[in-house]
Structures are given as structure tokens and as C-alpha cells.
PDB file of C-alpha atoms in Angstrom:
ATOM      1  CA  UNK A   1       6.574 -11.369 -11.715  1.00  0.00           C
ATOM      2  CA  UNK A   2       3.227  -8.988 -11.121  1.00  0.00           C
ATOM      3  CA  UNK A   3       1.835  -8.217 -15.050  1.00  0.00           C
ATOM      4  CA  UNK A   4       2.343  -5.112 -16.078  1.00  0.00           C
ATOM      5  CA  UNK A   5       0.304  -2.484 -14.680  1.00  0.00           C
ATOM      6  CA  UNK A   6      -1.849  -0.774 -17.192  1.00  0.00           C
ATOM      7  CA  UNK A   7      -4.580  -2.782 -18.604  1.00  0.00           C
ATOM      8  CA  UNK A   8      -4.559  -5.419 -15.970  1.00  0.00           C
ATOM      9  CA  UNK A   9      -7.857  -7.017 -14.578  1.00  0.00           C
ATOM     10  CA  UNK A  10      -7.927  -6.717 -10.752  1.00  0.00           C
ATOM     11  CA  UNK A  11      -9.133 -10.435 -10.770  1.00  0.00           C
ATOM     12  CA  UNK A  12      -5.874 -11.168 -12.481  1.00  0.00           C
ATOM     13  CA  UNK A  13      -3.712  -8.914  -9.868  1.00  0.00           C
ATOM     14  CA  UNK A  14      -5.189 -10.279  -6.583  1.00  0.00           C
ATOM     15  CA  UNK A  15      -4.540 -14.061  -7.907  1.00  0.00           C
ATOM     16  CA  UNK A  16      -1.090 -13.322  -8.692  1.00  0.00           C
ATOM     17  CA  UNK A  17      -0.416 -11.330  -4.933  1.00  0.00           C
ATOM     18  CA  UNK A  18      -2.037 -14.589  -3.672  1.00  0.00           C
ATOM     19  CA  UNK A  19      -0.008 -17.299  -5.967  1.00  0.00           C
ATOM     20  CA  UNK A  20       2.633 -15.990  -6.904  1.00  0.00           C
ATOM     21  CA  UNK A  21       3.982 -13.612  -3.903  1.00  0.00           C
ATOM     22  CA  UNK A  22       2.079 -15.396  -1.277  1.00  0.00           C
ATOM     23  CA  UNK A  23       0.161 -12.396   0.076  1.00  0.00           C
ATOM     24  CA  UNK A  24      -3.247 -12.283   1.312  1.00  0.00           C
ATOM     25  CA  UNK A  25      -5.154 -10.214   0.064  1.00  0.00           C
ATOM     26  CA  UNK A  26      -9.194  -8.873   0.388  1.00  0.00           C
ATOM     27  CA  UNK A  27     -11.778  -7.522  -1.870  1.00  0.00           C
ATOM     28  CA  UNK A  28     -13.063  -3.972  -0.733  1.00  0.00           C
ATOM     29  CA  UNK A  29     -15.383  -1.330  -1.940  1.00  0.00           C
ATOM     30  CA  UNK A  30     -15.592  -0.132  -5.252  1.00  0.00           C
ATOM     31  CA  UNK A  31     -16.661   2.650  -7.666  1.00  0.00           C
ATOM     32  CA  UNK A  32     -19.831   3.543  -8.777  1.00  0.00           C
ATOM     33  CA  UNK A  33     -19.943   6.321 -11.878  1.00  0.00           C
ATOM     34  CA  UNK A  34     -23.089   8.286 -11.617  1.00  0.00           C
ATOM     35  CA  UNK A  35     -23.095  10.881 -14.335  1.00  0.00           C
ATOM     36  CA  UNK A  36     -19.664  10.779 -14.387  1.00  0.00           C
ATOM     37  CA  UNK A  37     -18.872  11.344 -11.109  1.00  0.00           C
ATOM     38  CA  UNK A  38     -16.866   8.294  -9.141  1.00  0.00           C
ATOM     39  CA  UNK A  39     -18.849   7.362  -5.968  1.00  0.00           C
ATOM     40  CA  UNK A  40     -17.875   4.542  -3.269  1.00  0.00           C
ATOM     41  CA  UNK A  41     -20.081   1.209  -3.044  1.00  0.00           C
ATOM     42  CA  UNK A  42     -20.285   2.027   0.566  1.00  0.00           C
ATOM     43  CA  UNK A  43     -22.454   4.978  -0.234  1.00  0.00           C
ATOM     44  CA  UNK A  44     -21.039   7.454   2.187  1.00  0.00           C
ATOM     45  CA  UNK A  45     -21.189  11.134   0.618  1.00  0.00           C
ATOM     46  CA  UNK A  46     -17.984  11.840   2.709  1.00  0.00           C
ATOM     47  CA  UNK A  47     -15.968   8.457   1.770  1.00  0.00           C
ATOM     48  CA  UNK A  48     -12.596   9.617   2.296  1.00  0.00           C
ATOM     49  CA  UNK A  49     -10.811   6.662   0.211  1.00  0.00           C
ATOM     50  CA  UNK A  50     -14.010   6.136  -2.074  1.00  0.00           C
ATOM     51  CA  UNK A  51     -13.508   2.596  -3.919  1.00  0.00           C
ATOM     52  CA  UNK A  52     -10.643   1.286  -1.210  1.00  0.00           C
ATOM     53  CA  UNK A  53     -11.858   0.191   2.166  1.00  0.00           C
ATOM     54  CA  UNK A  54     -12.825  -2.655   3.563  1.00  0.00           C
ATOM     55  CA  UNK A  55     -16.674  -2.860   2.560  1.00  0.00           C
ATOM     56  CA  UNK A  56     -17.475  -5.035   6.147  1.00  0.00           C
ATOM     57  CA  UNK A  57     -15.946  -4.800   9.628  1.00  0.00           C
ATOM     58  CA  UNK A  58     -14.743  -8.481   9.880  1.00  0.00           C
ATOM     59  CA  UNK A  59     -12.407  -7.410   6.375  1.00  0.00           C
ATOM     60  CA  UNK A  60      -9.512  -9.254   8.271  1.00  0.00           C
ATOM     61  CA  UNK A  61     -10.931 -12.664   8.343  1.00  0.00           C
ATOM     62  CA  UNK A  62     -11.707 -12.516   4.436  1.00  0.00           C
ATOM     63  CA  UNK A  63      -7.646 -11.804   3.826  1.00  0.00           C
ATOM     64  CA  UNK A  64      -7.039 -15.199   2.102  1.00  0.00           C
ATOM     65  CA  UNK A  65      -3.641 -16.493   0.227  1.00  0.00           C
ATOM     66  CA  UNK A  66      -5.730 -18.893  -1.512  1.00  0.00           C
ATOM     67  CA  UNK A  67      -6.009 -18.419  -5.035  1.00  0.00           C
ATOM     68  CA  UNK A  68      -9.223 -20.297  -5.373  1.00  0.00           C
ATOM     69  CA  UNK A  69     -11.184 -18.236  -2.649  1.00  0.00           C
ATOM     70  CA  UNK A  70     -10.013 -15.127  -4.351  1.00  0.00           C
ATOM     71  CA  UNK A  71     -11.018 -16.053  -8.207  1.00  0.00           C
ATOM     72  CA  UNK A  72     -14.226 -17.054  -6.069  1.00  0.00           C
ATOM     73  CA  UNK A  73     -14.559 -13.375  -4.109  1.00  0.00           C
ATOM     74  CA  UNK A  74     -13.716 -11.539  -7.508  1.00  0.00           C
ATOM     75  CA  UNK A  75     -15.842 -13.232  -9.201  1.00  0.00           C
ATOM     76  CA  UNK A  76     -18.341 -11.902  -7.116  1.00  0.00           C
ATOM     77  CA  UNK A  77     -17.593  -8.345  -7.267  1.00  0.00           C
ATOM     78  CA  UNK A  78     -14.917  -7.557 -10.468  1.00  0.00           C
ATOM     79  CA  UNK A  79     -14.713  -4.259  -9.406  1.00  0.00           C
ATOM     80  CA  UNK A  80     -13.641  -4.718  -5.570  1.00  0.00           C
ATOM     81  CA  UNK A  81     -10.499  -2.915  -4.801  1.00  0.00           C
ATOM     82  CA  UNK A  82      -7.348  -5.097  -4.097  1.00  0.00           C
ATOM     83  CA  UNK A  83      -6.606  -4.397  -0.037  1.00  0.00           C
ATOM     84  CA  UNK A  84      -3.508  -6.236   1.703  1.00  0.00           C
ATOM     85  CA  UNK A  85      -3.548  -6.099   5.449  1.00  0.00           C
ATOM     86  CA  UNK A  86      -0.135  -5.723   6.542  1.00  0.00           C
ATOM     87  CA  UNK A  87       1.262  -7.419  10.167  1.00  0.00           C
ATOM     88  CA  UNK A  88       1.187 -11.134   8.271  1.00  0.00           C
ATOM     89  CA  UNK A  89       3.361 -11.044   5.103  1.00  0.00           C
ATOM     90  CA  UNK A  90       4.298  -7.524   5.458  1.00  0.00           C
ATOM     91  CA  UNK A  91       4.652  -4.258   7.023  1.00  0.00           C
ATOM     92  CA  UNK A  92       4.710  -1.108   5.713  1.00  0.00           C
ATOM     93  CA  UNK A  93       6.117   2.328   6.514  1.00  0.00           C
ATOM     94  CA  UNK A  94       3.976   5.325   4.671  1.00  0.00           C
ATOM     95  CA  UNK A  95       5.369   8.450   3.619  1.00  0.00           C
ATOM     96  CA  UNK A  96       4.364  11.812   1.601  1.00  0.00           C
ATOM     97  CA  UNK A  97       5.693  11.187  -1.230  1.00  0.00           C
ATOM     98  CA  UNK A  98       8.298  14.045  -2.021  1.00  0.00           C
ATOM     99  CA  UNK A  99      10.092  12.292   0.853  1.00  0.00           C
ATOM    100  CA  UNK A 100       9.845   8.980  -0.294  1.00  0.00           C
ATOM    101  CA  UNK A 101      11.754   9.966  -4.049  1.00  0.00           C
ATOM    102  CA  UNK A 102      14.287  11.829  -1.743  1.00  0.00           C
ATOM    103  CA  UNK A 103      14.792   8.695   0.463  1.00  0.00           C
ATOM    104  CA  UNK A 104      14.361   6.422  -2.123  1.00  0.00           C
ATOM    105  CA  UNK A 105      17.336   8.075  -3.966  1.00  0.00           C
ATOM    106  CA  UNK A 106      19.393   8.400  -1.044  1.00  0.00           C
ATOM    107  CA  UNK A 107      18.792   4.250  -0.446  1.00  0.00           C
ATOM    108  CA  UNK A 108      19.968   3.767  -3.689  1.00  0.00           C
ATOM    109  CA  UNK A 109      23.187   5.622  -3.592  1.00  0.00           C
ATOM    110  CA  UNK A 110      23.914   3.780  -0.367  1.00  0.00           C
ATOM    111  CA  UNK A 111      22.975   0.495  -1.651  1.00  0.00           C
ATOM    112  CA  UNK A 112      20.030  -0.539   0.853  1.00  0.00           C
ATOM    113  CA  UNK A 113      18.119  -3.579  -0.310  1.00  0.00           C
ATOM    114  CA  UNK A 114      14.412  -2.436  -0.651  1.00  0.00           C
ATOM    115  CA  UNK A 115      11.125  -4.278  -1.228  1.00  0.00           C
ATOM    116  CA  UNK A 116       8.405  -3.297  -3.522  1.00  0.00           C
ATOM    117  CA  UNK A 117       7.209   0.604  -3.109  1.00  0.00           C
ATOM    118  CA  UNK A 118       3.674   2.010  -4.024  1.00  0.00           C
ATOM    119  CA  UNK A 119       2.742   5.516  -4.876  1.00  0.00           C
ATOM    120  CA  UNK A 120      -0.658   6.466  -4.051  1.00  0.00           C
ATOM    121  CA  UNK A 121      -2.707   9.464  -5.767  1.00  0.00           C
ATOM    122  CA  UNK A 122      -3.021  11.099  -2.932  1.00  0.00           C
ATOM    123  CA  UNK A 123       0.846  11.551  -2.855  1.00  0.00           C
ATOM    124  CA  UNK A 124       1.970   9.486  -0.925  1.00  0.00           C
ATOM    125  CA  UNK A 125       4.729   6.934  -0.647  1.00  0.00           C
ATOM    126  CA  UNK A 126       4.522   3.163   0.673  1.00  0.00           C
ATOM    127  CA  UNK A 127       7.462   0.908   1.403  1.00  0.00           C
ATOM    128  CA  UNK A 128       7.198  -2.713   1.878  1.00  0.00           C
ATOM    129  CA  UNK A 129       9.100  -3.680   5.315  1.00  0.00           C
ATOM    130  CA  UNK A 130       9.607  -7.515   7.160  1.00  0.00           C
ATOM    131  CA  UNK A 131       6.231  -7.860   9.100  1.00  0.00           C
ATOM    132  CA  UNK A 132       6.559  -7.393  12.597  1.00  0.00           C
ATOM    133  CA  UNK A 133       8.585  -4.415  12.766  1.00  0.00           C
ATOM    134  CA  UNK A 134       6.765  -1.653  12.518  1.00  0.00           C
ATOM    135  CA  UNK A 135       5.995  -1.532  16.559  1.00  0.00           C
ATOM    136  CA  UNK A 136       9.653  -0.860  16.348  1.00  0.00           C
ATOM    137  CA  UNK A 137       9.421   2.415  14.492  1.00  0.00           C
ATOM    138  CA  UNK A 138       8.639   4.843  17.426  1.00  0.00           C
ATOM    139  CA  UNK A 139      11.705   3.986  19.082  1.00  0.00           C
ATOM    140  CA  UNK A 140      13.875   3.739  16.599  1.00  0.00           C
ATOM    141  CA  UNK A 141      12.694   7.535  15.116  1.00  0.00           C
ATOM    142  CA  UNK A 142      13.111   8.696  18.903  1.00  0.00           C
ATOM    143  CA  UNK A 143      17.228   7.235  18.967  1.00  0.00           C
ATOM    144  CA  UNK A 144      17.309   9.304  16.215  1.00  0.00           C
ATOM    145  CA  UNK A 145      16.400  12.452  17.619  1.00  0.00           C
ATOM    146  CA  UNK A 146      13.123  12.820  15.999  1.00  0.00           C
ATOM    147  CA  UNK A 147       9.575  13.054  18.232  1.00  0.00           C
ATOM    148  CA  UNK A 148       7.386  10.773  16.351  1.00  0.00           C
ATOM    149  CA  UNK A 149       5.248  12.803  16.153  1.00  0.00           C
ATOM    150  CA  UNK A 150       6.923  15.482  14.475  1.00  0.00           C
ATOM    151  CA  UNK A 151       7.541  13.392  11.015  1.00  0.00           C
ATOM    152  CA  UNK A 152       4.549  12.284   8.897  1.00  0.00           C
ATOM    153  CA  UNK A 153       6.103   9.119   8.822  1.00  0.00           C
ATOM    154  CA  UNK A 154       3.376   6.251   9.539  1.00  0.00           C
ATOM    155  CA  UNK A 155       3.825   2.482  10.106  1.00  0.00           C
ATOM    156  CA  UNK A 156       1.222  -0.024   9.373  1.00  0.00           C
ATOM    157  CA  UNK A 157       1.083  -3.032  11.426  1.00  0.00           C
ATOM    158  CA  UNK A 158      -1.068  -5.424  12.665  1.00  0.00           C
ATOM    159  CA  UNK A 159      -4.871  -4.644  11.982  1.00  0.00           C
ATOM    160  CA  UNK A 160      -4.500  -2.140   9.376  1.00  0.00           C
ATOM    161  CA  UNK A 161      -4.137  -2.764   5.583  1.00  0.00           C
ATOM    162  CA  UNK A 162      -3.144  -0.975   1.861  1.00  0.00           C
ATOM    163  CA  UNK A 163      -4.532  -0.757  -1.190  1.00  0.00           C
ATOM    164  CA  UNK A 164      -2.476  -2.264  -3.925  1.00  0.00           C
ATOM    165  CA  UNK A 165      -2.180  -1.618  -7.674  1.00  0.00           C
ATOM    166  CA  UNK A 166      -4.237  -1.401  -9.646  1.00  0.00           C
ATOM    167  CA  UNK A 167      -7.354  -0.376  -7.820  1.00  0.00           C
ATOM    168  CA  UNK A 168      -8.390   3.466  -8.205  1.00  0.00           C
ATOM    169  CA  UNK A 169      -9.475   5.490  -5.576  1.00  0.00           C
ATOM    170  CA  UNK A 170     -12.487   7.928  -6.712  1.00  0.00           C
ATOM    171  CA  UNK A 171     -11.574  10.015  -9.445  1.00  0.00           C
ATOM    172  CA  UNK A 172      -7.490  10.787  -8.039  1.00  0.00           C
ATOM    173  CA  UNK A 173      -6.246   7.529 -10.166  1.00  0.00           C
ATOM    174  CA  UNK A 174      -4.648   4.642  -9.396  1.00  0.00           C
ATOM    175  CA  UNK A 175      -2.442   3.432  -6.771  1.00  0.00           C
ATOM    176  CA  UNK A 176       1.045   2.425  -9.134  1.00  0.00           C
ATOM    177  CA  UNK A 177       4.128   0.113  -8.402  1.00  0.00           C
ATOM    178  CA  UNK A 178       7.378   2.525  -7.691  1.00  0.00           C
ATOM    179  CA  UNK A 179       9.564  -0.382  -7.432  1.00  0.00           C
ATOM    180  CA  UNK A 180       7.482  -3.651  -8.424  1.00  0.00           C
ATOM    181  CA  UNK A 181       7.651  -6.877  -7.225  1.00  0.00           C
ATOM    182  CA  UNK A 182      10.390  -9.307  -8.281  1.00  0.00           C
ATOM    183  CA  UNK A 183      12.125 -12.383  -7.339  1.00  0.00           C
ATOM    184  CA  UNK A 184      15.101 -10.221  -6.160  1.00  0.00           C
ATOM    185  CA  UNK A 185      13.012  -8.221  -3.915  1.00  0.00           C
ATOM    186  CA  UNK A 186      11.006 -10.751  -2.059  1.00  0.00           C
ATOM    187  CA  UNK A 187      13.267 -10.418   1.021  1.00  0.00           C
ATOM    188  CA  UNK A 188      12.077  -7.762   2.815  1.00  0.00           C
ATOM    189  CA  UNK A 189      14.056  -5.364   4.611  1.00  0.00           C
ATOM    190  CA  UNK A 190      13.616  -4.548   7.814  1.00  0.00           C
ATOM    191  CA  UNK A 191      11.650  -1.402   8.630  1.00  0.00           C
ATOM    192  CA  UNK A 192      15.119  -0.203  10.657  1.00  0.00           C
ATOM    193  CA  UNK A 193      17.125  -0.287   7.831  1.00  0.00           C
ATOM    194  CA  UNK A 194      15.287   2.356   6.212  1.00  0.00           C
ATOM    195  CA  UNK A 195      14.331   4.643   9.181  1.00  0.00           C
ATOM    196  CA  UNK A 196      17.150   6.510   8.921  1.00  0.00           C
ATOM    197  CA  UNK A 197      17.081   7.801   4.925  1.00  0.00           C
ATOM    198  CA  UNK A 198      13.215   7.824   5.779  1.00  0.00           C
ATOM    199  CA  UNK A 199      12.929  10.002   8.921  1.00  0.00           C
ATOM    200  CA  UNK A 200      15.922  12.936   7.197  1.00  0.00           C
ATOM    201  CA  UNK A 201      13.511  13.312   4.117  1.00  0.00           C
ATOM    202  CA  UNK A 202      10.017  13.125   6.194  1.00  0.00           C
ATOM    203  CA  UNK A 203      11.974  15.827   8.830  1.00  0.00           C
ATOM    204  CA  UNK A 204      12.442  18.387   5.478  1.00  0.00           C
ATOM    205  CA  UNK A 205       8.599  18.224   5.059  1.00  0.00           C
ATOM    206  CA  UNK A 206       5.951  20.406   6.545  1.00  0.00           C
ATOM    207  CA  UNK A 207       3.984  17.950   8.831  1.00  0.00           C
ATOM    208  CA  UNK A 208       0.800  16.830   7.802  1.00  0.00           C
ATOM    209  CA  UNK A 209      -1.531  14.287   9.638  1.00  0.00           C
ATOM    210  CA  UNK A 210      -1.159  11.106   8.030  1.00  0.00           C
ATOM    211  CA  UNK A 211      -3.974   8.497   6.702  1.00  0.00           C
ATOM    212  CA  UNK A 212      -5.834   6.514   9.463  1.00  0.00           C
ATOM    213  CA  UNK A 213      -5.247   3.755   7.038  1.00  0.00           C
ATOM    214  CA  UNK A 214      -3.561   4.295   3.869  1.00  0.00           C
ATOM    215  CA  UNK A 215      -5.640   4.784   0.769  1.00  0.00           C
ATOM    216  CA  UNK A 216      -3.432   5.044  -1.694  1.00  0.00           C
ATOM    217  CA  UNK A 217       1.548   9.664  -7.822  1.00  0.00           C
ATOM    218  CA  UNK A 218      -1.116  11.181 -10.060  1.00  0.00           C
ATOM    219  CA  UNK A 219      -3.472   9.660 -12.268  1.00  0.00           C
ATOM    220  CA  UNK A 220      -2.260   7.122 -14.864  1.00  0.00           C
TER     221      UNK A 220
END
């Protein structure tokens, strides 16, 4: 099982996404305090997920499962942000996050087997779905009868990636488990299954753009 969340070493997260839950997982950027103020390694005055990006453009070829060459990258840089690209081990379908507790509640009530779910501080929502099916999601919102792009409903595929507990992005907080990781959720569902709870809580919403690439529920 992932250790509990606060007081946890990032070194000792990423090793356990790697070992225990077989994930890969990357080092990214990380924070800087300058009188008091949290600034991105990547030095960018504008960084808009400041401490959680990739820190070089090849970032998918570093995602390793190997335990070893993460203690090694970590050890590097203790501070690097914990980043999981999704399309190998996982996809993931990214939500504001008022919709998400609606969904999530709904789920439950109907008895949908979910994976683990993130919260981000920048309110927003992330659900862990089989890898390979978010390409699906379009066309399954459009049978529906939503326009995808009316929903702020995102899914992450192939080539992108999310930042995973417990790495902190600027001075918003930390990204936090919803529903952790546990031997009884380690089958994923698939990103269909939850479409539908998903897509009638995201269609209550105002629509916003969603995140490029996810960066991450309040501070903890």
C-alpha cells in the first residue's frame, strides 16, 4: 500500500509507484523559496505548474519502473516532483473537481469499481482509467449527446503525464490521494465505465478550458 501521505519523502513515494504498483514514474522540476515566495527550477516568471513539469523535453524516455534508477534520479534532485506519464500503465480522465465529488458519489451509489483518484490544488479531479482508452473518450461523450467540447472533461493519453502525491505545486499545496492506491483497486476500470456519471456532473459545470497537461483540493 502507498505510505501515508503527510510527512512522506518523495524519494520514498516514487520507489513505491515504481515497486510496488509498477508505474513509471519521472523526476520533474521543483521549488525554489526565495524570500518566501515558491519559484519553479525551470526559472520561468510565468511557470504555470511551478515545481511539476517535466524539467527536459525528452521527460518520456526518463519514465522508468525501475526502482534502482529512481533511488538513483532522486538522489540527484530530492526535491523533483513525482510525474507519471499516462498511455503505459494508465490513463486518466481529468475533471474540475466539484464534478468529480458529484460523480464520484454517484459511482459509489451505483457500485462502479474505480481506481485510485487525485485531487489537485488547482481543483481539479483525476481518475485513474485502463491505459489505452482514453482515444475512446470523444466518441463515447458524443453517443451521449454531449459535444466534447462543451464538458471540461479531459483525457490524458499517450504523451502526456500527472503529477502524483505528494509533490506541491508553487505555493497552492499539494496534489492528495482521493481514493488511494490498494490491492483492491489495481484493476483499472475502463475510462467508458465512468463516462457516463463523469460527463452528467462535468455538463452541470460552467465550462472552463482545461490544463494542457494536468498539474495538479486545497492546501494540506
Amino acid at each position: 500500500m502507498i505510505p501515508q501521505q503527510r510527512g512522506e519523502q518523495l524519494l520514498d513515494c516514487a520507489v513505491r509507484y515504481a515497486d510496488e504498483r509498477h508505474w513509471d514514474v519521472f523526476p520533474g522540476t521543483w521549488l525554489r523559496i526565495v524570500d518566501g515566495i515558491a519559484h519553479c527550477s525551470c526559472q520561468t516568471p510565468s511557470c504555470a505548474a511551478p515545481g511539476a513539469h517535466p524539467s527536459r523535453p525528452d521527460w518520456a524516455d526518463q519514465a522508468t519502473g525501475s526502482a534502482a534508477s529512481v533511488r538513483l534520479a532522486w538522489g540527484r534532485q530530492p526535491r523533483a516532483s513525482i510525474l507519471l506519464p499516462t498511455g503505459r500503465t494508465f490513463d486518466a480522465l481529468d475533471v474540475p473537481e466539484s464534478a468529480g465529488f458529484l460523480a464520484l458519489a454517484r459511482m459509489e451509489r451505483m457500485g462502479i469499481t474505480l481506481g485510485p483518484v487525485t485531487c489537485t490544488p488547482d481543483r481539479r479531479m483525476v481518475f485513474f482509467v485502463l491505459p489505452g482508452t482514453a482515444a475512446r473518450v470523444p466518441g463515447a461523450v458524443r453517443a451521449l449527446g454531449w459535444a466534447p467540447d462543451s464538458i471540461d472533461l479531459v483525457a490524458h493519453g499517450e504523451g502526456h503525464y500527472i503529477a502524483a502525491p505528494p509533490t506541491r505545486i508553487g505555493g497552492r499545496g499539494a496534489v492528495q490521494w482521493v481514493r488511494r492506491p490498494t490491492v483492491a483497486n489495481r484493476w483499472l476500470p475502463d475510462a467508458e465505465e465512468l463516462l457516463s456519471a463523469l460527463a452528467y456532473a462535468c455538463g452541470r459545470e460552467p465550462r472552463t478550458d482545461g490544463p494542457a497537461a494536468p498539474e495538479s483540493c486545497a492546501a494540506s
